[in-house]
Amino acid sequence: MTGDIIDGKRVADEIRGELQARLERLRARGVNPGLTAILVGDNPGSQLYVKMKGRACEEMGMAHQTITMPKDTPQDVLLREVASLNRDPKVHGILVQQPLPPQIAVEAAVTAVDPRKDVDCFHPDNVGRVLIGTPRFAPATPAGVVELLVRSGNDPAGKDVVIAGRSNIVGKPLAALLMQKAPKANATVTVVHSATRDLAAHTRRADILVAAMGAPQTIRADMVQDGVVVIDVATNRIPDATKKSGYRTVGDVDFDAVKEKAKAITPVPGGVGPMTIAMLLVNTVRAAELALE
Ligand code: GUN
């Protein structure tokens, strides 16, 4: 079997299209949703992500701004900036791009954002709400994975889902989403990680495998069963002398080999990436709606 390629850009466009009616209702009430991204330092990947988030807002006619701060910014300076954005009624969504430089504690940054403006869904209040099944926002990348599954005809209900990776951004919140007794969920979830004794023994049992480890091309064809559905969340840059940039971007999955066994598989790039941005737009619209309640 050669798997279908799940087109993240097409699904993301579909979701963006569905947002138009909500945007029109908000604009009829004099509100245009606005997103502010804070970028600390000069990580090239982060610069690219933040630029793409801004461009996506522009394409939707939504307001956006990026606040860039030098990489030696003290934590209290960042926190004061966040506090000022929390008070600004024109700013509906705030995100602090990760990774952060070492003098800034991730926990301090995510806790500083007003939970009603936390479009990343990283604040402990919002993370807890996802876990207990009363979400305010959906975590963007995990929600993007769920939408890709459902809209490609691979509803996770009743399926054995194996998630490789336990980050606070992807693995843990995705496990929380998929284990809920709720539509688009109801899966049997296993999370494997760096201390898992036999990774392949778990991945081979997966009906749906989500790779989010940040370990380039680690999932090989002998680690999956025929008919598996594979979602590759990772974007790893590996050296490639044939490219002008000197690198290319690959996922955690050996795509060419695994696609031969898969029922469906996402490419990197063009799979989960566009979905993260689409779900961030959904959360920004939701934040603007919440501000009116
Ligand atoms: N770094 C990697 N993914 C994300 C994300 O979704 N949001 C933020 N703020 N930083 C990230």
GROMACS .gro file of C-alpha atoms and ligand atoms in nm:
model
  304
    1MET     CA    1   0.000   0.000   0.000
    2THR     CA    2   0.121   0.350  -0.078
    3GLY     CA    3  -0.041   0.595   0.156
    4ASP     CA    4  -0.245   0.903   0.078
    5ILE     CA    5  -0.057   1.223   0.142
    6ILE     CA    6  -0.256   1.433   0.389
    7ASP     CA    7  -0.243   1.789   0.256
    8GLY     CA    8  -0.214   2.018   0.559
    9LYS     CA    9  -0.230   2.331   0.350
   10ARG     CA   10  -0.565   2.229   0.197
   11VAL     CA   11  -0.720   2.143   0.536
   12ALA     CA   12  -0.580   2.465   0.684
   13ASP     CA   13  -0.740   2.665   0.401
   14GLU     CA   14  -1.072   2.491   0.471
   15ILE     CA   15  -1.053   2.592   0.840
   16ARG     CA   16  -0.957   2.948   0.751
   17GLY     CA   17  -1.258   2.962   0.517
   18GLU     CA   18  -1.487   2.850   0.800
   19LEU     CA   19  -1.358   3.139   1.014
   20GLN     CA   20  -1.487   3.406   0.774
   21ALA     CA   21  -1.845   3.403   0.906
   22ARG     CA   22  -1.722   3.446   1.267
   23LEU     CA   23  -1.495   3.731   1.156
   24GLU     CA   24  -1.786   3.903   0.982
   25ARG     CA   25  -2.003   3.877   1.295
   26LEU     CA   26  -1.725   4.032   1.503
   27ARG     CA   27  -1.666   4.311   1.253
   28ALA     CA   28  -2.037   4.390   1.249
   29ARG     CA   29  -1.991   4.460   1.621
   30GLY     CA   30  -1.689   4.684   1.555
   31VAL     CA   31  -1.424   4.428   1.654
   32ASN     CA   32  -1.134   4.310   1.441
   33PRO     CA   33  -0.941   4.031   1.617
   34GLY     CA   34  -0.575   4.113   1.678
   35LEU     CA   35  -0.275   3.893   1.755
   36THR     CA   36   0.051   4.007   1.912
   37ALA     CA   37   0.358   3.785   1.897
   38ILE     CA   38   0.664   3.846   2.112
   39LEU     CA   39   0.994   3.720   1.978
   40VAL     CA   40   1.292   3.725   2.214
   41GLY     CA   41   1.629   3.672   2.045
   42ASP     CA   42   1.717   3.574   1.690
   43ASN     CA   43   1.641   3.203   1.654
   44PRO     CA   44   1.595   3.167   1.275
   45GLY     CA   45   1.319   2.905   1.306
   46SER     CA   46   1.126   3.127   1.546
   47GLN     CA   47   1.169   3.429   1.319
   48LEU     CA   48   1.019   3.230   1.033
   49TYR     CA   49   0.726   3.097   1.241
   50VAL     CA   50   0.638   3.442   1.374
   51LYS     CA   51   0.655   3.588   1.023
   52MET     CA   52   0.420   3.317   0.894
   53LYS     CA   53   0.176   3.380   1.181
   54GLY     CA   54   0.173   3.753   1.097
   55ARG     CA   55   0.123   3.686   0.727
   56ALA     CA   56  -0.167   3.451   0.804
   57CYS     CA   57  -0.338   3.726   1.006
   58GLU     CA   58  -0.288   3.969   0.718
   59GLU     CA   59  -0.441   3.725   0.471
   60MET     CA   60  -0.749   3.708   0.693
   61GLY     CA   61  -0.760   4.087   0.735
   62MET     CA   62  -0.689   4.043   1.107
   63ALA     CA   63  -0.469   4.285   1.303
   64HIS     CA   64  -0.125   4.169   1.411
   65GLN     CA   65   0.203   4.299   1.544
   66THR     CA   66   0.534   4.141   1.636
   67ILE     CA   67   0.734   4.277   1.925
   68THR     CA   68   1.101   4.177   1.894
   69MET     CA   69   1.329   4.192   2.196
   70PRO     CA   70   1.706   4.129   2.215
   71LYS     CA   71   1.823   3.787   2.330
   72ASP     CA   72   1.967   3.930   2.657
   73THR     CA   73   1.629   4.079   2.759
   74PRO     CA   74   1.581   4.035   3.136
   75GLN     CA   75   1.279   3.833   3.241
   76ASP     CA   76   1.111   4.125   3.422
   77VAL     CA   77   1.128   4.338   3.104
   78LEU     CA   78   0.947   4.067   2.910
   79LEU     CA   79   0.688   4.026   3.187
   80ARG     CA   80   0.619   4.401   3.194
   81GLU     CA   81   0.561   4.398   2.817
   82VAL     CA   82   0.317   4.107   2.853
   83ALA     CA   83   0.136   4.289   3.137
   84SER     CA   84   0.091   4.594   2.916
   85LEU     CA   85  -0.050   4.379   2.633
   86ASN     CA   86  -0.285   4.211   2.882
   87ARG     CA   87  -0.437   4.557   2.947
   88ASP     CA   88  -0.465   4.658   2.579
   89PRO     CA   89  -0.824   4.596   2.459
   90LYS     CA   90  -0.716   4.592   2.092
   91VAL     CA   91  -0.490   4.293   2.159
   92HIS     CA   92  -0.705   3.980   2.175
   93GLY     CA   93  -0.433   3.716   2.149
   94ILE     CA   94  -0.079   3.718   2.291
   95LEU     CA   95   0.190   3.461   2.224
   96VAL     CA   96   0.548   3.445   2.343
   97GLN     CA   97   0.739   3.241   2.088
   98GLN     CA   98   0.946   2.952   2.225
   99PRO     CA   99   1.226   2.861   2.268
  100LEU     CA  100   1.320   3.141   2.508
  101PRO     CA  101   1.675   3.241   2.607
  102PRO     CA  102   1.803   3.080   2.931
  103GLN     CA  103   1.755   3.383   3.160
  104ILE     CA  104   1.377   3.365   3.099
  105ALA     CA  105   1.181   3.087   3.269
  106VAL     CA  106   0.921   2.938   3.033
  107GLU     CA  107   0.680   2.901   3.325
  108ALA     CA  108   0.709   3.270   3.414
  109ALA     CA  109   0.642   3.371   3.054
  110VAL     CA  110   0.339   3.146   2.999
  111THR     CA  111   0.187   3.231   3.337
  112ALA     CA  112   0.218   3.605   3.271
  113VAL     CA  113  -0.023   3.596   2.974
  114ASP     CA  114  -0.386   3.667   3.065
  115PRO     CA  115  -0.555   3.324   3.027
  116ARG     CA  116  -0.830   3.489   2.819
  117LYS     CA  117  -0.565   3.607   2.569
  118ASP     CA  118  -0.357   3.287   2.580
  119VAL     CA  119  -0.404   3.174   2.218
  120ASP     CA  120  -0.120   2.919   2.251
  121CYS     CA  121  -0.314   2.753   2.535
  122PHE     CA  122   0.007   2.732   2.741
  123HIS     CA  123  -0.116   2.897   3.064
  124PRO     CA  124  -0.156   2.639   3.345
  125ASP     CA  125  -0.522   2.745   3.382
  126ASN     CA  126  -0.589   2.664   3.016
  127VAL     CA  127  -0.378   2.346   3.019
  128GLY     CA  128  -0.581   2.225   3.319
  129ARG     CA  129  -0.906   2.304   3.141
  130VAL     CA  130  -0.800   2.092   2.844
  131LEU     CA  131  -0.719   1.804   3.077
  132ILE     CA  132  -1.055   1.811   3.258
  133GLY     CA  133  -1.248   1.852   2.933
  134THR     CA  134  -1.371   2.212   2.963
  135PRO     CA  135  -1.134   2.393   2.726
  136ARG     CA  136  -1.126   2.771   2.677
  137PHE     CA  137  -0.883   2.737   2.384
  138ALA     CA  138  -0.754   2.433   2.202
  139PRO     CA  139  -0.374   2.392   2.204
  140ALA     CA  140  -0.287   2.490   1.846
  141THR     CA  141  -0.058   2.213   1.723
  142PRO     CA  142  -0.243   1.926   1.899
  143ALA     CA  143  -0.579   2.061   1.774
  144GLY     CA  144  -0.426   2.083   1.426
  145VAL     CA  145  -0.329   1.715   1.448
  146VAL     CA  146  -0.685   1.621   1.552
  147GLU     CA  147  -0.841   1.820   1.265
  148LEU     CA  148  -0.601   1.661   1.014
  149LEU     CA  149  -0.704   1.315   1.135
  150VAL     CA  150  -1.078   1.381   1.136
  151ARG     CA  151  -1.089   1.570   0.806
  152SER     CA  152  -0.879   1.305   0.628
  153GLY     CA  153  -1.135   1.041   0.732
  154ASN     CA  154  -0.928   0.898   1.018
  155ASP     CA  155  -1.135   0.971   1.328
  156PRO     CA  156  -0.932   0.864   1.634
  157ALA     CA  157  -1.235   0.722   1.825
  158GLY     CA  158  -1.159   0.369   1.944
  159LYS     CA  159  -0.816   0.367   1.779
  160ASP     CA  160  -0.480   0.284   1.935
  161VAL     CA  161  -0.291   0.612   1.908
  162VAL     CA  162   0.078   0.619   1.990
  163ILE     CA  163   0.232   0.962   2.051
  164ALA     CA  164   0.611   0.976   2.040
  165GLY     CA  165   0.725   1.274   2.248
  166ARG     CA  166   0.605   1.426   2.576
  167SER     CA  167   0.662   1.800   2.532
  168ASN     CA  168   0.431   2.056   2.692
  169ILE     CA  169   0.365   2.199   2.343
  170VAL     CA  170   0.266   1.879   2.160
  171GLY     CA  171   0.286   1.537   2.328
  172LYS     CA  172   0.119   1.604   2.663
  173PRO     CA  173  -0.167   1.828   2.543
  174LEU     CA  174  -0.233   1.599   2.245
  175ALA     CA  175  -0.263   1.301   2.479
  176ALA     CA  176  -0.505   1.505   2.692
  177LEU     CA  177  -0.719   1.593   2.388
  178LEU     CA  178  -0.732   1.244   2.241
  179MET     CA  179  -0.820   1.063   2.564
  180GLN     CA  180  -1.131   1.275   2.631
  181LYS     CA  181  -1.475   1.116   2.618
  182ALA     CA  182  -1.573   1.358   2.341
  183PRO     CA  183  -1.616   1.387   1.963
  184LYS     CA  184  -1.287   1.377   1.766
  185ALA     CA  185  -1.127   1.195   2.063
  186ASN     CA  186  -1.207   0.873   2.253
  187ALA     CA  187  -0.877   0.712   2.154
  188THR     CA  188  -0.663   0.468   2.350
  189VAL     CA  189  -0.350   0.674   2.396
  190THR     CA  190   0.007   0.561   2.461
  191VAL     CA  191   0.285   0.818   2.505
  192VAL     CA  192   0.638   0.696   2.437
  193HIS     CA  193   0.950   0.899   2.515
  194SER     CA  194   1.325   0.892   2.565
  195ALA     CA  195   1.302   0.653   2.861
  196THR     CA  196   1.072   0.405   2.682
  197ARG     CA  197   1.239   0.064   2.686
  198ASP     CA  198   1.126  -0.067   2.348
  199LEU     CA  199   1.003   0.214   2.125
  200ALA     CA  200   0.931  -0.008   1.823
  201ALA     CA  201   0.721  -0.253   2.026
  202HIS     CA  202   0.478   0.033   2.093
  203THR     CA  203   0.490   0.208   1.755
  204ARG     CA  204   0.420  -0.123   1.575
  205ARG     CA  205   0.088  -0.150   1.757
  206ALA     CA  206  -0.030   0.196   1.652
  207ASP     CA  207  -0.334   0.248   1.430
  208ILE     CA  208  -0.237   0.615   1.439
  209LEU     CA  209   0.120   0.725   1.506
  210VAL     CA  210   0.202   1.085   1.593
  211ALA     CA  211   0.573   1.168   1.586
  212ALA     CA  212   0.674   1.472   1.792
  213MET     CA  213   1.017   1.392   1.930
  214GLY     CA  214   1.243   1.623   1.732
  215ALA     CA  215   1.467   1.333   1.624
  216PRO     CA  216   1.520   1.341   1.244
  217GLN     CA  217   1.389   1.042   1.044
  218THR     CA  218   1.384   0.814   1.349
  219ILE     CA  219   1.059   0.629   1.270
  220ARG     CA  220   1.155   0.370   1.008
  221ALA     CA  221   0.935   0.139   0.803
  222ASP     CA  222   1.004  -0.164   1.026
  223MET     CA  223   0.862   0.030   1.323
  224VAL     CA  224   0.506   0.060   1.185
  225GLN     CA  225   0.230  -0.179   1.085
  226ASP     CA  226   0.063  -0.189   0.742
  227GLY     CA  227  -0.223   0.057   0.719
  228VAL     CA  228  -0.094   0.293   0.988
  229VAL     CA  229  -0.193   0.661   0.974
  230VAL     CA  230   0.112   0.879   1.043
  231ILE     CA  231   0.116   1.241   1.154
  232ASP     CA  232   0.465   1.390   1.162
  233VAL     CA  233   0.475   1.703   1.378
  234ALA     CA  234   0.849   1.762   1.376
  235THR     CA  235   1.048   2.012   1.171
  236ASN     CA  236   1.415   1.920   1.200
  237ARG     CA  237   1.679   2.107   1.003
  238ILE     CA  238   1.952   1.879   0.874
  239PRO     CA  239   2.263   1.979   0.675
  240ASP     CA  240   2.221   1.950   0.296
  241ALA     CA  241   2.503   2.079   0.076
  242THR     CA  242   2.277   2.069  -0.234
  243LYS     CA  243   2.058   2.348  -0.089
  244LYS     CA  244   2.142   2.717  -0.108
  245SER     CA  245   2.055   2.756   0.261
  246GLY     CA  246   2.283   2.463   0.348
  247TYR     CA  247   2.001   2.268   0.514
  248ARG     CA  248   1.667   2.103   0.451
  249THR     CA  249   1.372   2.037   0.678
  250VAL     CA  250   1.270   1.680   0.761
  251GLY     CA  251   1.031   1.526   1.010
  252ASP     CA  252   1.080   1.250   1.268
  253VAL     CA  253   0.960   0.991   1.016
  254ASP     CA  254   1.152   0.832   0.730
  255PHE     CA  255   0.879   0.955   0.494
  256ASP     CA  256   0.969   0.774   0.170
  257ALA     CA  257   0.990   0.432   0.335
  258VAL     CA  258   0.701   0.466   0.581
  259LYS     CA  259   0.459   0.598   0.318
  260GLU     CA  260   0.484   0.260   0.140
  261LYS     CA  261   0.318   0.092   0.441
  262ALA     CA  262   0.088   0.372   0.553
  263LYS     CA  263  -0.281   0.426   0.483
  264ALA     CA  264  -0.215   0.800   0.506
  265ILE     CA  265   0.077   1.019   0.606
  266THR     CA  266   0.156   1.390   0.644
  267PRO     CA  267   0.452   1.545   0.461
  268VAL     CA  268   0.711   1.777   0.620
  269PRO     CA  269   0.680   2.059   0.537
  270GLY     CA  270   0.314   2.102   0.434
  271GLY     CA  271   0.149   1.878   0.693
  272VAL     CA  272   0.105   1.994   1.051
  273GLY     CA  273   0.280   2.334   1.011
  274PRO     CA  274  -0.002   2.511   0.824
  275MET     CA  275  -0.253   2.359   1.070
  276THR     CA  276  -0.081   2.510   1.375
  277ILE     CA  277  -0.118   2.853   1.217
  278ALA     CA  278  -0.482   2.794   1.120
  279MET     CA  279  -0.570   2.686   1.476
  280LEU     CA  280  -0.390   2.992   1.613
  281LEU     CA  281  -0.618   3.207   1.397
  282VAL     CA  282  -0.920   3.016   1.531
  283ASN     CA  283  -0.800   3.086   1.888
  284THR     CA  284  -0.749   3.455   1.815
  285VAL     CA  285  -1.106   3.481   1.683
  286ARG     CA  286  -1.225   3.292   1.990
  287ALA     CA  287  -1.034   3.535   2.218
  288ALA     CA  288  -1.206   3.828   2.049
  289GLU     CA  289  -1.544   3.656   2.096
  290LEU     CA  290  -1.464   3.593   2.465
  291ALA     CA  291  -1.374   3.960   2.514
  292LEU     CA  292  -1.733   4.049   2.415
  293GLU     CA  293  -1.893   3.807   2.665
  294GUN     N1  294   0.749   2.701   1.963
  294GUN     C1  295   0.720   2.589   1.895
  294GUN     N2  296   0.587   2.579   1.875
  294GUN     C2  297   0.531   2.688   1.932
  294GUN     C3  298   0.398   2.735   1.944
  294GUN     O1  299   0.302   2.672   1.900
  294GUN     N3  300   0.383   2.853   2.009
  294GUN     C4  301   0.486   2.922   2.061
  294GUN     N4  302   0.460   3.037   2.125
  294GUN     N5  303   0.611   2.881   2.053
  294GUN     C5  304   0.633   2.765   1.988
   0.00000   0.00000   0.00000
